[in-house]
mmCIF file of C-alpha atoms in Angstrom:
data_model
loop_
_atom_site.group_PDB
_atom_site.id
_atom_site.type_symbol
_atom_site.label_atom_id
_atom_site.label_comp_id
_atom_site.label_asym_id
_atom_site.label_seq_id
_atom_site.Cartn_x
_atom_site.Cartn_y
_atom_site.Cartn_z
ATOM 1 C CA LEU A 11 -106.062 -4.878 -60.587
ATOM 2 C CA ALA A 12 -102.959 -7.114 -62.558
ATOM 3 C CA LYS A 13 -100.528 -7.274 -60.511
ATOM 4 C CA THR A 14 -96.754 -8.218 -62.939
ATOM 5 C CA THR A 15 -93.062 -9.529 -61.449
ATOM 6 C CA GLN A 16 -90.548 -9.305 -63.156
ATOM 7 C CA PRO A 17 -86.680 -9.524 -61.755
ATOM 8 C CA ILE A 18 -84.953 -6.947 -59.668
ATOM 9 C CA SER A 19 -81.989 -6.102 -61.080
ATOM 10 C CA MET A 20 -79.755 -7.722 -64.513
ATOM 11 C CA ASP A 21 -76.559 -7.527 -66.027
ATOM 12 C CA SER A 22 -74.765 -6.810 -69.138
ATOM 13 C CA TYR A 23 -72.909 -6.285 -72.105
ATOM 14 C CA GLU A 24 -72.245 -4.284 -74.873
ATOM 15 C CA GLY A 25 -73.445 -5.043 -78.219
ATOM 16 C CA GLN A 26 -75.107 -8.543 -76.188
ATOM 17 C CA GLU A 27 -79.086 -8.540 -76.852
ATOM 18 C CA VAL A 28 -81.152 -7.978 -73.040
ATOM 19 C CA ASN A 29 -84.432 -10.079 -72.736
ATOM 20 C CA ILE A 30 -86.366 -9.113 -69.473
ATOM 21 C CA THR A 31 -89.358 -11.367 -68.769
ATOM 22 C CA CYS A 32 -93.023 -10.233 -66.349
ATOM 23 C CA SER A 33 -95.562 -11.995 -64.967
ATOM 24 C CA HIS A 34 -98.532 -11.217 -65.557
ATOM 25 C CA ASN A 35 -100.759 -14.411 -64.100
ATOM 26 C CA ASN A 36 -104.215 -12.296 -63.412
ATOM 27 C CA ILE A 37 -104.337 -10.185 -66.793
ATOM 28 C CA ALA A 38 -107.384 -8.750 -67.756
ATOM 29 C CA THR A 39 -109.133 -9.706 -71.180
ATOM 30 C CA ASN A 40 -108.886 -5.601 -72.138
ATOM 31 C CA ASP A 41 -105.621 -5.408 -70.229
ATOM 32 C CA TYR A 42 -102.241 -3.713 -73.117
ATOM 33 C CA ILE A 43 -98.960 -5.039 -71.334
ATOM 34 C CA THR A 44 -97.001 -1.930 -71.526
ATOM 35 C CA TRP A 45 -93.067 -1.191 -70.546
ATOM 36 C CA TYR A 46 -91.428 1.786 -69.459
ATOM 37 C CA GLN A 47 -87.577 2.501 -69.473
ATOM 38 C CA GLN A 48 -86.323 5.849 -66.244
ATOM 39 C CA PHE A 49 -83.308 6.829 -66.875
ATOM 40 C CA PRO A 50 -81.308 8.598 -63.381
ATOM 41 C CA SER A 51 -83.011 12.107 -63.214
ATOM 42 C CA GLN A 52 -85.448 11.659 -66.045
ATOM 43 C CA GLY A 53 -89.295 11.054 -66.143
ATOM 44 C CA PRO A 54 -90.044 7.297 -67.168
ATOM 45 C CA ARG A 55 -90.382 6.831 -71.117
ATOM 46 C CA PHE A 56 -93.366 5.032 -72.835
ATOM 47 C CA ILE A 57 -91.397 2.131 -74.881
ATOM 48 C CA ILE A 58 -93.200 -0.795 -76.356
ATOM 49 C CA GLN A 59 -97.075 -2.407 -75.719
ATOM 50 C CA GLY A 60 -98.882 -5.263 -76.722
ATOM 51 C CA TYR A 61 -101.899 -7.144 -76.592
ATOM 52 C CA LYS A 62 -100.530 -10.226 -78.155
ATOM 53 C CA THR A 63 -97.953 -12.113 -80.148
ATOM 54 C CA LYS A 64 -95.246 -10.699 -81.118
ATOM 55 C CA VAL A 65 -94.156 -5.931 -81.839
ATOM 56 C CA THR A 66 -91.846 -4.610 -82.626
ATOM 57 C CA ASN A 67 -90.696 -1.003 -83.383
ATOM 58 C CA GLU A 68 -87.364 1.039 -83.744
ATOM 59 C CA VAL A 69 -85.930 0.713 -79.522
ATOM 60 C CA ALA A 70 -86.927 -3.356 -79.044
ATOM 61 C CA SER A 71 -89.578 -6.031 -79.724
ATOM 62 C CA LEU A 72 -92.054 -7.260 -76.954
ATOM 63 C CA PHE A 73 -92.970 -10.887 -77.020
ATOM 64 C CA ILE A 74 -96.668 -11.854 -75.905
ATOM 65 C CA PRO A 75 -97.516 -15.057 -75.811
ATOM 66 C CA ALA A 76 -100.730 -16.656 -76.136
ATOM 67 C CA ASP A 77 -102.053 -17.471 -73.053
ATOM 68 C CA ARG A 78 -100.499 -13.927 -71.963
ATOM 69 C CA LYS A 79 -99.468 -14.634 -68.837
ATOM 70 C CA SER A 80 -96.082 -13.067 -69.445
ATOM 71 C CA SER A 81 -94.564 -10.743 -72.101
ATOM 72 C CA THR A 82 -90.619 -10.278 -72.279
ATOM 73 C CA LEU A 83 -88.776 -7.367 -73.255
ATOM 74 C CA SER A 84 -85.940 -7.389 -76.027
ATOM 75 C CA LEU A 85 -83.320 -5.350 -76.842
ATOM 76 C CA PRO A 86 -81.169 -5.458 -79.052
ATOM 77 C CA ARG A 87 -77.948 -4.806 -78.856
ATOM 78 C CA VAL A 88 -77.820 -3.027 -76.310
ATOM 79 C CA SER A 89 -75.086 -0.107 -74.884
ATOM 80 C CA LEU A 90 -74.340 1.641 -72.200
ATOM 81 C CA SER A 91 -76.979 4.164 -72.767
ATOM 82 C CA ASP A 92 -79.619 1.253 -72.463
ATOM 83 C CA THR A 93 -78.201 1.112 -68.738
ATOM 84 C CA ALA A 94 -81.994 1.714 -67.198
ATOM 85 C CA VAL A 95 -85.275 0.851 -64.944
ATOM 86 C CA TYR A 96 -87.028 -0.799 -66.254
ATOM 87 C CA TYR A 97 -91.153 -0.859 -65.464
ATOM 88 C CA CYS A 98 -93.702 -3.411 -67.413
ATOM 89 C CA LEU A 99 -97.005 -2.835 -66.955
ATOM 90 C CA VAL A 100 -100.803 -4.052 -66.847
ATOM 91 C CA GLY A 101 -103.279 -1.710 -68.329
ATOM 92 C CA ASP A 102 -105.836 -0.803 -65.887
ATOM 93 C CA THR A 103 -108.826 0.310 -66.708
ATOM 94 C CA GLY A 104 -109.550 1.703 -63.624
ATOM 95 C CA GLY A 105 -113.487 2.388 -65.226
ATOM 96 C CA GLY A 106 -111.726 3.241 -68.043
ATOM 97 C CA TYR A 107 -109.434 6.010 -66.836
ATOM 98 C CA ASN A 108 -105.681 5.706 -67.593
ATOM 99 C CA LYS A 109 -103.822 4.597 -64.579
ATOM 100 C CA LEU A 110 -100.832 3.273 -64.178
ATOM 101 C CA ILE A 111 -99.429 1.552 -61.088
ATOM 102 C CA PHE A 112 -96.223 0.916 -61.672
ATOM 103 C CA GLY A 113 -93.805 -1.919 -60.006
ATOM 104 C CA ALA A 114 -90.316 -2.415 -58.924
ATOM 105 C CA GLY A 115 -88.945 -2.441 -62.247
ATOM 106 C CA THR A 116 -85.843 -4.101 -63.580
ATOM 107 C CA ARG A 117 -82.764 -2.291 -62.659
ATOM 108 C CA LEU A 118 -79.846 -2.897 -65.874
ATOM 109 C CA ALA A 119 -77.240 -2.496 -65.460
ATOM 110 C CA VAL A 120 -75.030 -2.748 -69.597
ATOM 111 C CA HIS A 121 -71.390 -3.261 -68.397
ATOM 112 C CA PRO A 122 -68.704 -1.682 -71.263
ATOM 113 C CA ASP B 28 -88.880 22.084 -77.465
ATOM 114 C CA THR B 29 -89.698 20.082 -74.250
ATOM 115 C CA ALA B 30 -92.837 17.914 -74.296
ATOM 116 C CA VAL B 31 -93.973 17.510 -70.289
ATOM 117 C CA SER B 32 -91.915 20.163 -68.505
ATOM 118 C CA GLN B 33 -92.247 20.796 -64.363
ATOM 119 C CA THR B 34 -90.568 23.822 -62.386
ATOM 120 C CA PRO B 35 -88.512 23.814 -60.507
ATOM 121 C CA LYS B 36 -86.184 21.040 -60.854
ATOM 122 C CA TYR B 37 -85.836 20.904 -57.424
ATOM 123 C CA LEU B 38 -87.716 22.352 -54.424
ATOM 124 C CA VAL B 39 -85.893 22.506 -50.521
ATOM 125 C CA THR B 40 -87.875 24.130 -48.076
ATOM 126 C CA GLN B 41 -89.121 23.534 -44.246
ATOM 127 C CA MET B 42 -91.459 21.824 -42.551
ATOM 128 C CA GLY B 43 -95.123 23.438 -42.581
ATOM 129 C CA ASN B 44 -94.241 25.670 -45.623
ATOM 130 C CA ASP B 45 -96.574 25.988 -48.421
ATOM 131 C CA LYS B 46 -95.454 25.414 -51.640
ATOM 132 C CA SER B 47 -96.027 24.898 -56.204
ATOM 133 C CA ILE B 48 -94.852 23.676 -58.554
ATOM 134 C CA LYS B 49 -95.671 24.016 -62.026
ATOM 135 C CA CYS B 50 -96.434 20.892 -65.094
ATOM 136 C CA GLU B 51 -97.586 22.108 -68.536
ATOM 137 C CA GLN B 52 -97.587 20.897 -71.379
ATOM 138 C CA ASN B 53 -97.103 21.281 -75.205
ATOM 139 C CA LEU B 54 -98.702 18.064 -76.970
ATOM 140 C CA GLY B 55 -101.930 18.722 -77.434
ATOM 141 C CA HIS B 56 -103.457 16.404 -75.018
ATOM 142 C CA ASP B 57 -106.065 16.318 -73.139
ATOM 143 C CA THR B 58 -105.637 14.496 -69.598
ATOM 144 C CA MET B 59 -102.857 15.455 -67.658
ATOM 145 C CA TYR B 60 -101.562 13.356 -64.269
ATOM 146 C CA TRP B 61 -99.418 13.148 -60.863
ATOM 147 C CA TYR B 62 -97.387 10.854 -60.063
ATOM 148 C CA LYS B 63 -94.988 10.756 -56.295
ATOM 149 C CA GLN B 64 -91.508 8.610 -56.752
ATOM 150 C CA ASP B 65 -90.732 8.161 -53.588
ATOM 151 C CA SER B 66 -87.281 7.117 -51.971
ATOM 152 C CA LYS B 67 -87.538 2.973 -52.422
ATOM 153 C CA LYS B 68 -88.399 4.424 -56.230
ATOM 154 C CA PHE B 69 -92.502 3.207 -56.518
ATOM 155 C CA LEU B 70 -93.969 5.698 -58.662
ATOM 156 C CA LYS B 71 -97.796 6.207 -57.565
ATOM 157 C CA ILE B 72 -100.245 8.076 -59.344
ATOM 158 C CA MET B 73 -101.861 10.939 -56.953
ATOM 159 C CA PHE B 74 -104.687 12.886 -59.178
ATOM 160 C CA SER B 75 -105.788 13.185 -62.914
ATOM 161 C CA TYR B 76 -107.454 15.734 -65.021
ATOM 162 C CA ASN B 77 -109.045 15.493 -68.133
ATOM 163 C CA ASN B 78 -109.575 18.591 -70.307
ATOM 164 C CA LYS B 79 -109.165 20.286 -66.743
ATOM 165 C CA GLU B 80 -112.075 17.402 -64.642
ATOM 166 C CA LEU B 81 -110.552 15.612 -62.003
ATOM 167 C CA ILE B 82 -111.222 12.059 -62.757
ATOM 168 C CA ILE B 83 -108.012 10.160 -60.505
ATOM 169 C CA ASN B 84 -107.858 11.790 -57.231
ATOM 170 C CA GLU B 85 -106.074 8.784 -54.850
ATOM 171 C CA THR B 86 -105.867 8.473 -50.984
ATOM 172 C CA VAL B 87 -103.806 11.485 -50.783
ATOM 173 C CA PRO B 88 -103.626 13.792 -48.131
ATOM 174 C CA ASN B 89 -106.081 16.812 -48.633
ATOM 175 C CA ARG B 90 -102.885 19.009 -47.650
ATOM 176 C CA PHE B 91 -101.960 18.467 -51.576
ATOM 177 C CA SER B 92 -104.622 20.321 -53.958
ATOM 178 C CA PRO B 93 -104.265 20.170 -57.946
ATOM 179 C CA LYS B 94 -105.046 22.863 -59.878
ATOM 180 C CA SER B 95 -105.899 22.868 -63.998
ATOM 181 C CA PRO B 96 -106.432 26.333 -65.291
ATOM 182 C CA ASP B 97 -106.288 24.833 -68.899
ATOM 183 C CA LYS B 98 -105.953 21.357 -70.307
ATOM 184 C CA ALA B 99 -102.212 22.096 -71.159
ATOM 185 C CA HIS B 100 -101.132 23.565 -67.251
ATOM 186 C CA LEU B 101 -101.992 21.159 -63.801
ATOM 187 C CA ASN B 102 -100.227 22.507 -61.418
ATOM 188 C CA LEU B 103 -100.175 20.872 -57.373
ATOM 189 C CA HIS B 104 -100.417 23.163 -54.348
ATOM 190 C CA ILE B 105 -99.163 21.144 -51.363
ATOM 191 C CA ASN B 106 -99.789 23.077 -47.756
ATOM 192 C CA SER B 107 -98.141 22.476 -44.495
ATOM 193 C CA LEU B 108 -95.452 20.635 -45.550
ATOM 194 C CA GLU B 109 -94.197 17.642 -43.744
ATOM 195 C CA LEU B 110 -91.258 15.196 -43.682
ATOM 196 C CA GLY B 111 -93.086 12.712 -45.290
ATOM 197 C CA ASP B 112 -93.717 14.913 -48.604
ATOM 198 C CA SER B 113 -90.187 14.525 -49.364
ATOM 199 C CA ALA B 114 -90.261 12.562 -53.061
ATOM 200 C CA VAL B 115 -89.645 13.210 -57.010
ATOM 201 C CA TYR B 116 -92.947 14.681 -58.186
ATOM 202 C CA PHE B 117 -93.290 13.544 -61.599
ATOM 203 C CA CYS B 118 -96.618 15.466 -64.258
ATOM 204 C CA ALA B 119 -97.459 13.889 -67.498
ATOM 205 C CA SER B 120 -99.846 13.743 -70.293
ATOM 206 C CA SER B 121 -101.569 11.181 -72.723
ATOM 207 C CA PRO B 122 -104.244 12.258 -75.576
ATOM 208 C CA THR B 123 -107.391 11.109 -73.155
ATOM 209 C CA GLY B 124 -107.519 9.360 -70.662
ATOM 210 C CA GLY B 125 -108.504 6.497 -72.003
ATOM 211 C CA ALA B 126 -106.409 3.401 -70.781
ATOM 212 C CA GLY B 127 -103.965 2.535 -72.094
ATOM 213 C CA GLN B 128 -102.423 5.280 -73.833
ATOM 214 C CA PRO B 129 -98.617 5.767 -73.334
ATOM 215 C CA GLN B 130 -97.840 8.769 -70.959
ATOM 216 C CA HIS B 131 -95.262 11.227 -71.334
ATOM 217 C CA PHE B 132 -93.639 11.580 -68.554
ATOM 218 C CA GLY B 133 -91.422 15.691 -67.301
ATOM 219 C CA ASP B 134 -88.086 15.056 -65.434
ATOM 220 C CA GLY B 135 -89.763 15.480 -62.484
ATOM 221 C CA THR B 136 -88.807 18.143 -58.942
ATOM 222 C CA ARG B 137 -86.975 16.475 -56.470
ATOM 223 C CA LEU B 138 -88.700 18.334 -53.147
ATOM 224 C CA SER B 139 -86.545 18.069 -49.661
ATOM 225 C CA ILE B 140 -88.514 19.262 -46.830
ATOM 226 C CA LEU B 141 -85.992 20.176 -44.348
#
């Protein structure tokens, strides 16, 4: 199983860009990289997913270098409501089944 | 409309009791899941059903029994509750059971064992 490593916590201020980097040295050829966000007392919410290069949606951007051994989630101009735990997951094919393996995540605190 | 809804939101009960948690999704997805988030906040998958058929069954005590009456519902029954069962249980769904598909989570059921 490909394991991910990400910072335990990060602090930022409103209006800043936040970049959270995740290491996944043992990523397999068929694995996707997926990020989820979790607010207190809520379930995780899918943010973005990518395989290589760059992916952008209305919420975030995901940068993946050519060797795919790491990835960076970029949140533009964060607000207080972006305070949450962010999880980086590398797809576990699990025999082809959709089994998410969550790590400890990165606890992002956005300050006024 | 809530896409994945779980009931109850909170469940407080005594050791040894039997309890059930219900989950329903209105997304038309084929696959549903149960996850457990313990006090250390780690989320671990327990079960997955694809169109009423069990496809993932992690190392979970057999006191936990999932039941899927149809593909929109996945319930979790727990027998002889123990203190270590205290956690938040999340239900999720995805279009199919294929690897890499985004999963949609409910807001969890907080189970507290006295």
